[in-house]
Coordinates of C-alpha atoms and ligand atoms in Angstrom, one line a residue:
M1147 CA -166.3 -49.5 151.0
E1148 CA -162.8 -48.1 148.4
I1149 CA -163.7 -47.4 145.1
L1150 CA -160.2 -47.6 143.4
A1151 CA -159.4 -46.0 139.6
N1152 CA -157.3 -47.6 137.2
Y1153 CA -157.0 -50.8 139.4
P1154 CA -155.0 -53.2 138.5
L1155 CA -156.4 -56.9 137.0
K1156 CA -153.5 -59.1 136.5
K1157 CA -154.0 -61.1 139.7
L1158 CA -157.4 -61.1 139.4
N1159 CA -157.9 -63.3 136.3
S1160 CA -156.4 -67.3 136.0
F1161 CA -155.1 -66.5 132.6
G1162 CA -152.9 -63.4 134.0
M1163 CA -154.3 -60.5 131.5
D1164 CA -152.1 -57.7 132.7
V1165 CA -155.2 -54.9 132.3
S1166 CA -156.9 -53.1 134.6
A1167 CA -160.4 -51.7 135.3
H1168 CA -161.6 -48.4 134.8
R1169 CA -163.1 -48.7 138.8
F1170 CA -162.6 -51.3 140.9
A1171 CA -164.3 -52.2 144.6
R1172 CA -165.2 -55.3 146.9
F1173 CA -168.6 -56.0 148.1
S1174 CA -169.1 -58.3 150.8
S1175 CA -173.2 -58.4 151.3
A1176 CA -176.0 -57.8 149.4
D1177 CA -176.3 -54.0 151.0
E1178 CA -172.6 -52.8 150.5
L1179 CA -173.5 -54.0 146.7
Q1180 CA -176.9 -51.9 146.8
A1181 CA -174.7 -49.0 147.9
L1182 CA -172.1 -49.4 145.3
L1183 CA -174.7 -49.4 142.6
R1184 CA -176.4 -46.6 143.9
H1185 CA -172.8 -44.6 143.9
R1186 CA -172.0 -45.5 140.4
R1187 CA -175.9 -44.3 139.2
E1188 CA -175.1 -41.0 141.6
Q1189 CA -171.6 -40.5 139.6
G1190 CA -173.6 -40.7 136.3
E1191 CA -171.9 -43.7 135.5
A1192 CA -174.8 -46.2 135.0
A1193 CA -174.3 -46.5 131.8
L1194 CA -170.7 -47.9 131.3
P1195 CA -170.1 -51.4 131.3
L1196 CA -170.5 -53.6 134.7
L1197 CA -168.2 -56.4 135.5
V1198 CA -168.9 -58.3 138.7
L1199 CA -166.0 -60.5 139.7
G1200 CA -165.9 -64.2 141.2
G1201 CA -162.7 -66.0 141.3
G1202 CA -162.0 -64.7 137.5
S1203 CA -161.3 -68.4 136.4
N1204 CA -163.5 -68.4 133.0
L1205 CA -162.9 -64.9 131.5
L1206 CA -160.5 -63.5 128.9
F1207 CA -159.9 -59.7 129.3
R1208 CA -159.0 -58.5 125.6
E1209 CA -158.2 -55.1 126.3
N1210 CA -158.3 -52.5 129.9
F1211 CA -161.8 -52.7 131.2
S1212 CA -163.8 -49.1 130.4
G1213 CA -166.4 -49.6 133.2
W1214 CA -167.1 -50.9 136.9
V1215 CA -165.7 -54.0 138.0
L1216 CA -167.0 -55.4 141.3
K1217 CA -165.7 -58.2 142.9
N1218 CA -168.0 -60.4 145.0
E1219 CA -166.6 -61.7 148.2
I1220 CA -169.7 -62.4 149.9
G1221 CA -168.8 -65.2 152.0
G1222 CA -170.0 -68.1 154.3
V1223 CA -171.4 -71.4 154.5
E1224 CA -174.4 -72.2 156.5
E1225 CA -176.6 -75.4 157.0
L1226 CA -180.0 -74.6 157.0
H1227 CA -181.7 -77.8 157.8
E1228 CA -181.5 -81.4 157.0
D1229 CA -184.2 -84.2 157.3
A1230 CA -183.5 -87.9 156.7
D1231 CA -181.4 -87.9 153.7
F1232 CA -180.4 -84.3 152.6
V1233 CA -178.8 -81.5 154.2
Y1234 CA -179.1 -78.0 152.8
V1235 CA -176.2 -75.9 152.7
R1236 CA -175.9 -72.4 151.4
A1237 CA -172.5 -71.0 150.6
G1238 CA -171.8 -67.1 149.9
A1239 CA -170.8 -66.6 146.2
G1240 CA -167.5 -65.3 146.7
E1241 CA -166.5 -68.7 148.7
N1242 CA -164.1 -70.5 146.6
W1243 CA -165.5 -73.3 145.0
H1244 CA -162.8 -76.3 146.1
G1245 CA -163.1 -74.9 149.7
F1246 CA -166.5 -75.3 149.8
V1247 CA -166.4 -78.9 148.4
Q1248 CA -163.6 -79.9 150.6
Y1249 CA -165.6 -78.3 153.4
C1250 CA -169.1 -80.7 152.4
I1251 CA -166.8 -83.5 151.7
G1252 CA -164.9 -83.2 155.7
R1253 CA -168.8 -83.2 157.0
G1254 CA -169.6 -86.4 155.1
W1255 CA -172.2 -84.6 152.9
G1256 CA -172.1 -86.6 149.5
G1257 CA -172.7 -85.1 145.7
L1258 CA -169.9 -82.3 145.1
E1259 CA -166.7 -84.9 145.2
N1260 CA -166.5 -84.9 141.3
L1261 CA -166.7 -81.5 141.5
S1262 CA -163.4 -81.1 143.5
L1263 CA -160.6 -78.8 142.4
I1264 CA -162.7 -76.9 139.7
P1265 CA -161.3 -73.1 139.7
G1266 CA -163.5 -70.4 140.5
N1267 CA -166.2 -69.0 143.6
V1268 CA -169.5 -70.7 144.5
G1269 CA -171.5 -67.7 142.8
A1270 CA -170.1 -68.7 139.1
S1271 CA -171.1 -72.6 139.8
P1272 CA -174.9 -71.9 138.6
M1273 CA -174.0 -69.7 136.1
Q1274 CA -172.5 -72.2 133.6
N1275 CA -174.0 -75.1 135.6
I1276 CA -170.3 -76.2 135.9
G1277 CA -169.5 -80.0 135.5
A1278 CA -166.8 -82.6 135.8
Y1279 CA -166.5 -86.2 135.6
G1280 CA -170.3 -87.2 135.1
V1281 CA -171.5 -84.6 137.6
E1282 CA -173.3 -80.8 136.8
I1283 CA -174.1 -78.9 139.6
K1284 CA -177.9 -78.8 138.6
D1285 CA -178.0 -82.2 140.1
L1286 CA -177.2 -81.0 143.6
F1287 CA -178.9 -77.7 143.4
W1288 CA -181.9 -76.3 145.7
D1289 CA -181.8 -72.6 145.1
L1290 CA -180.2 -69.4 145.0
R1291 CA -180.8 -65.7 145.6
A1292 CA -179.7 -63.1 143.4
L1293 CA -179.7 -59.1 143.2
H1294 CA -181.4 -57.5 140.4
I1295 CA -179.0 -54.6 139.2
E1296 CA -181.8 -52.2 137.8
S1297 CA -184.0 -52.4 140.9
G1298 CA -182.4 -53.5 143.6
R1299 CA -184.3 -56.0 144.8
V1300 CA -183.2 -60.2 145.8
E1301 CA -185.1 -62.5 144.3
T1302 CA -185.0 -66.3 144.5
F1303 CA -184.4 -68.8 141.9
T1304 CA -185.4 -72.4 141.9
V1305 CA -184.0 -75.3 140.0
G1306 CA -186.4 -75.0 137.2
D1307 CA -186.0 -70.8 137.0
C1308 CA -182.5 -71.2 136.2
H1309 CA -182.9 -73.0 132.8
F1310 CA -179.8 -75.1 133.3
G1311 CA -177.9 -76.7 130.1
Y1312 CA -174.3 -78.3 129.5
R1313 CA -172.4 -74.8 130.5
E1314 CA -175.5 -73.0 130.4
S1315 CA -177.9 -71.2 132.5
V1316 CA -180.8 -68.3 132.0
F1317 CA -177.8 -65.9 133.8
K1318 CA -175.6 -66.4 130.6
T1319 CA -178.6 -66.1 128.1
K1320 CA -181.7 -64.3 129.2
L1321 CA -181.1 -62.6 131.9
R1322 CA -177.2 -61.8 130.7
N1323 CA -176.3 -59.1 133.0
Q1324 CA -179.1 -58.1 134.8
Y1325 CA -178.5 -60.1 138.1
V1326 CA -175.4 -60.7 140.7
I1327 CA -175.9 -63.6 142.7
L1328 CA -175.3 -63.6 145.9
D1329 CA -175.2 -67.4 147.7
V1330 CA -176.6 -70.5 146.5
T1331 CA -177.8 -73.5 148.3
Y1332 CA -177.0 -76.8 147.7
C1333 CA -179.3 -79.9 148.5
L1334 CA -176.2 -82.9 149.8
R1335 CA -176.8 -86.2 150.5
K1336 CA -176.0 -87.8 154.0
K1337 CA -176.1 -91.2 152.1
P1338 CA -173.8 -90.3 149.2
V1339 CA -174.4 -92.3 146.0
L1340 CA -171.3 -92.1 144.3
H1341 CA -171.0 -91.4 140.8
T1342 CA -167.7 -93.6 139.4
S1343 CA -168.3 -95.0 136.0
Y1344 CA -166.8 -92.1 134.3
G1345 CA -163.7 -94.0 132.7
A1346 CA -160.6 -92.0 134.5
I1347 CA -162.0 -92.1 137.7
H1348 CA -162.7 -96.0 137.8
Q1349 CA -159.1 -96.5 136.6
E1350 CA -157.8 -94.1 138.9
L1351 CA -159.5 -96.0 142.3
E1352 CA -158.7 -99.5 140.8
A1353 CA -154.7 -97.9 140.2
A1354 CA -155.0 -97.5 144.0
G1355 CA -156.4 -100.5 145.1
I1356 CA -159.5 -98.7 146.6
G1357 CA -162.6 -101.3 146.5
Q1358 CA -165.3 -99.9 148.4
P1359 CA -164.5 -96.2 147.8
T1360 CA -165.7 -92.8 150.0
I1361 CA -166.5 -89.6 148.7
R1362 CA -163.0 -88.7 150.0
D1363 CA -161.3 -91.3 147.9
V1364 CA -163.5 -90.0 145.1
A1365 CA -162.5 -86.3 145.6
D1366 CA -158.7 -87.1 145.9
A1367 CA -158.8 -89.1 143.1
V1368 CA -160.4 -86.4 140.8
I1369 CA -158.3 -84.6 142.4
R1370 CA -154.9 -86.5 141.0
I1371 CA -156.8 -86.5 137.5
R1372 CA -156.9 -82.9 137.3
Q1373 CA -153.6 -82.1 138.2
S1374 CA -152.1 -84.7 136.1
K1375 CA -153.9 -83.2 133.1
L1376 CA -154.7 -79.6 132.9
P1377 CA -152.6 -76.8 134.3
D1378 CA -152.4 -74.9 137.4
P1379 CA -153.4 -71.5 136.8
A1380 CA -151.3 -70.1 139.7
V1381 CA -148.4 -71.5 137.7
I1382 CA -149.4 -71.2 134.1
G1383 CA -152.6 -69.0 132.8
N1384 CA -155.2 -70.4 131.7
A1385 CA -159.1 -70.8 132.2
G1386 CA -159.8 -74.5 132.0
S1387 CA -161.6 -75.3 129.0
F1388 CA -161.7 -72.9 126.0
F1389 CA -164.4 -74.2 124.1
K1390 CA -167.1 -76.6 124.8
N1391 CA -167.8 -79.8 123.6
P1392 CA -169.4 -79.5 120.7
T1393 CA -172.8 -81.4 119.6
V1394 CA -173.5 -82.8 115.8
P1395 CA -176.1 -84.9 114.6
L1396 CA -175.6 -88.4 114.3
A1397 CA -175.4 -88.6 110.3
Q1398 CA -172.7 -86.3 110.6
F1399 CA -170.5 -87.9 113.4
N1400 CA -171.3 -91.4 111.5
S1401 CA -169.8 -90.0 108.5
L1402 CA -167.1 -88.3 110.7
Q1403 CA -166.2 -91.3 112.0
Q1404 CA -165.7 -93.3 109.3
Q1405 CA -162.6 -91.0 107.6
H1406 CA -161.3 -90.4 111.5
P1407 CA -162.5 -93.9 113.0
G1408 CA -160.6 -92.7 116.5
I1409 CA -163.2 -89.6 116.9
V1410 CA -164.8 -89.5 120.3
G1411 CA -168.2 -88.7 120.7
Y1412 CA -170.9 -89.4 123.2
P1413 CA -174.4 -90.2 122.0
L1414 CA -177.1 -87.9 123.3
P1415 CA -181.0 -87.9 123.1
G1416 CA -182.6 -87.2 119.6
D1417 CA -180.1 -88.7 117.8
K1418 CA -177.4 -86.0 118.6
V1419 CA -173.5 -86.7 119.6
K1420 CA -171.5 -84.9 121.7
L1421 CA -168.0 -84.3 120.5
A1422 CA -165.1 -84.5 122.5
A1423 CA -163.5 -80.7 121.2
G1424 CA -160.0 -81.9 123.0
W1425 CA -159.7 -84.7 120.2
L1426 CA -160.7 -82.3 117.7
I1427 CA -157.8 -79.7 118.4
E1428 CA -155.0 -83.0 119.1
A1429 CA -156.3 -84.3 115.6
A1430 CA -156.0 -80.7 113.9
G1431 CA -152.6 -80.7 115.2
W1432 CA -152.3 -78.0 117.4
K1433 CA -151.8 -80.0 121.1
G1434 CA -148.8 -78.5 122.1
Y1435 CA -148.8 -75.7 119.5
R1436 CA -146.9 -72.4 121.1
K1437 CA -146.6 -69.0 119.6
G1438 CA -145.2 -66.6 121.6
D1439 CA -146.5 -66.8 124.8
A1440 CA -149.5 -67.8 123.8
G1441 CA -150.4 -71.9 123.1
V1442 CA -152.1 -74.9 123.2
H1443 CA -151.5 -77.1 126.6
P1444 CA -149.7 -80.1 125.6
R1445 CA -151.8 -82.5 128.1
Q1446 CA -155.2 -81.2 127.5
A1447 CA -155.4 -79.5 124.1
L1448 CA -159.0 -77.8 125.0
V1449 CA -157.0 -75.6 127.3
L1450 CA -155.4 -72.3 126.0
V1451 CA -152.7 -70.8 127.9
N1452 CA -150.6 -68.1 128.2
Y1453 CA -147.2 -68.9 129.1
G1454 CA -146.4 -65.4 130.7
H1455 CA -146.8 -62.1 128.5
A1456 CA -149.7 -63.3 126.0
T1457 CA -152.2 -60.4 125.5
G1458 CA -155.7 -61.1 125.5
A1459 CA -155.6 -60.9 121.6
D1460 CA -152.6 -63.1 121.1
I1461 CA -155.3 -66.0 123.1
F1462 CA -158.1 -64.5 120.8
D1463 CA -156.4 -65.0 117.8
L1464 CA -154.9 -67.9 118.4
S1465 CA -158.4 -69.3 119.4
E1466 CA -160.1 -67.9 116.1
Q1467 CA -157.2 -70.1 114.2
I1468 CA -158.4 -72.9 115.8
V1469 CA -162.3 -72.2 115.1
Q1470 CA -161.0 -72.2 112.0
S1471 CA -158.9 -75.0 111.7
I1472 CA -161.5 -77.0 113.0
R1473 CA -163.9 -75.7 110.7
S1474 CA -162.3 -77.0 107.5
A1475 CA -160.8 -80.1 109.0
F1476 CA -164.2 -81.5 110.2
N1477 CA -166.9 -79.1 109.2
V1478 CA -168.0 -78.5 112.9
E1479 CA -168.7 -75.5 114.9
L1480 CA -166.6 -74.6 118.1
E1481 CA -168.0 -72.3 120.3
R1482 CA -166.1 -70.3 123.1
E1483 CA -166.9 -71.7 127.0
V1484 CA -164.9 -69.1 128.6
N1485 CA -166.2 -65.5 128.5
I1486 CA -164.4 -63.0 126.5
I1487 CA -164.6 -59.4 127.8
Ligands
EPU1881 N1 -158.7 -86.0 124.7 C1 -158.0 -85.8 123.2 N2 -156.9 -85.1 123.1 C2 -157.3 -84.0 124.0 C3 -158.0 -83.8 125.3 C4 -158.9 -84.9 125.5 O1 -158.0 -86.9 122.3 O2 -156.0 -83.2 124.1 C5 -160.4 -86.8 124.4 C6 -159.6 -88.0 125.5 O3 -159.0 -88.8 125.5 C7 -161.1 -88.1 126.1 C8 -162.2 -86.7 125.7 O4 -161.4 -86.0 124.7 O5 -161.3 -89.3 125.0 C9 -162.6 -86.2 126.4 O6 -161.5 -85.4 127.5 P1 -162.0 -85.2 128.8 O7 -162.3 -86.4 129.8 O8 -159.9 -84.8 129.4 O9 -162.9 -84.0 129.2 P2 -163.1 -83.0 127.9 O10 -164.6 -83.2 127.5 O11 -162.1 -82.5 127.6 C10 -164.7 -81.9 129.8 C11 -164.8 -80.8 130.5 C12 -164.2 -80.7 131.6 C13 -164.1 -81.5 132.9 C14 -163.8 -82.6 131.8 C15 -163.9 -83.7 132.8 C16 -165.9 -79.2 128.9 C17 -165.9 -78.1 127.7 N3 -165.0 -79.8 129.7 O12 -163.7 -81.6 129.3 O13 -164.4 -78.8 132.2 O14 -163.0 -81.1 133.6 O15 -164.6 -82.8 131.0 O16 -165.0 -84.3 133.1 O17 -167.2 -80.1 129.0 C18 -163.7 -76.6 132.2 O18 -165.0 -76.6 131.9 O19 -163.1 -75.4 132.5 C19 -163.3 -78.2 132.4 C20 -162.1 -78.5 132.4

């Protein structure tokens, strides 16, 4: 285990921010992580900030990181057991998410196909209950193992323990910065149940002339849709949706709809409506905006991009201007989805 000083993080965050970490190390097992945490305490640095990095695809560094960055590289995919309908598959937190999804599809295990091509690693999937095209991981989640940083104990969390919500879990709220996710077990279907009603998937399958899709067909459709709208972080720095889709009371939605007939909203239980933030940001004129190297993606207004040399502060300032503009145009509060470091 090597502990490095002033380590460059540019290649380890999908926004491509050119920042460094005071200390940096990689771990590929719970034992290695425990050894690193011990070492950090022995050096008297336990009070410094700690960041456990996965794929680096959902964060924005605003400055150099003055603490310890530990990169989670716990790998491995293991079939734990199966019954007539389900197979229980455990994946190391450091496995690439898309690679894991493809592996499952290759074996005919259904459930994750709508979540193809989401950047990042397996460990982040429960952290923010990743979702796309009508499916969220909470629908397939079985349990996870996580190391409690303070005590070093490894604990198991079932779906009830995780308090999943829209892009939320207990690891982002009550237990924030207290646990490191080691591996995640998913419960996948041997007889897949497809979710193709999401408009874009339906159209994509129809255009390809596919009447009776397989999980592979659905995954391919999702991949094509994502590639057509979302910038590839390997080419243009970004962290996917920068904001969450905000929820407003039905009454507010109705009055917004009178002023803006095209507004996009999805009804939720309890007289609430989830608004498409991409629509709001586009309607406020930001789509395709660029100042220096910080911009709003021209094909998906919910995605902020770094065209090369934008700083974290440039991207954050742009996000702040967007928040204010949406507040004054629609009286709606946007919340950032990306973790600001
Ligand atoms: N829209 C616009 N203009 C835009 C972007 C979107 O008018 O620039 C409208 C679209 O026309 C559509 C609606 O907004 O009517 C929703 O757009 P889209 O289907 O692209 O999805 P989204 O709500 O913008 C969410 C997730 C994505 C996920 C897609 C597909 C959030 C914050 N984002 O985006 O997740 O891929 O649905 O399910 O919930 C991510 O979290 O990083 C992410 C990419």
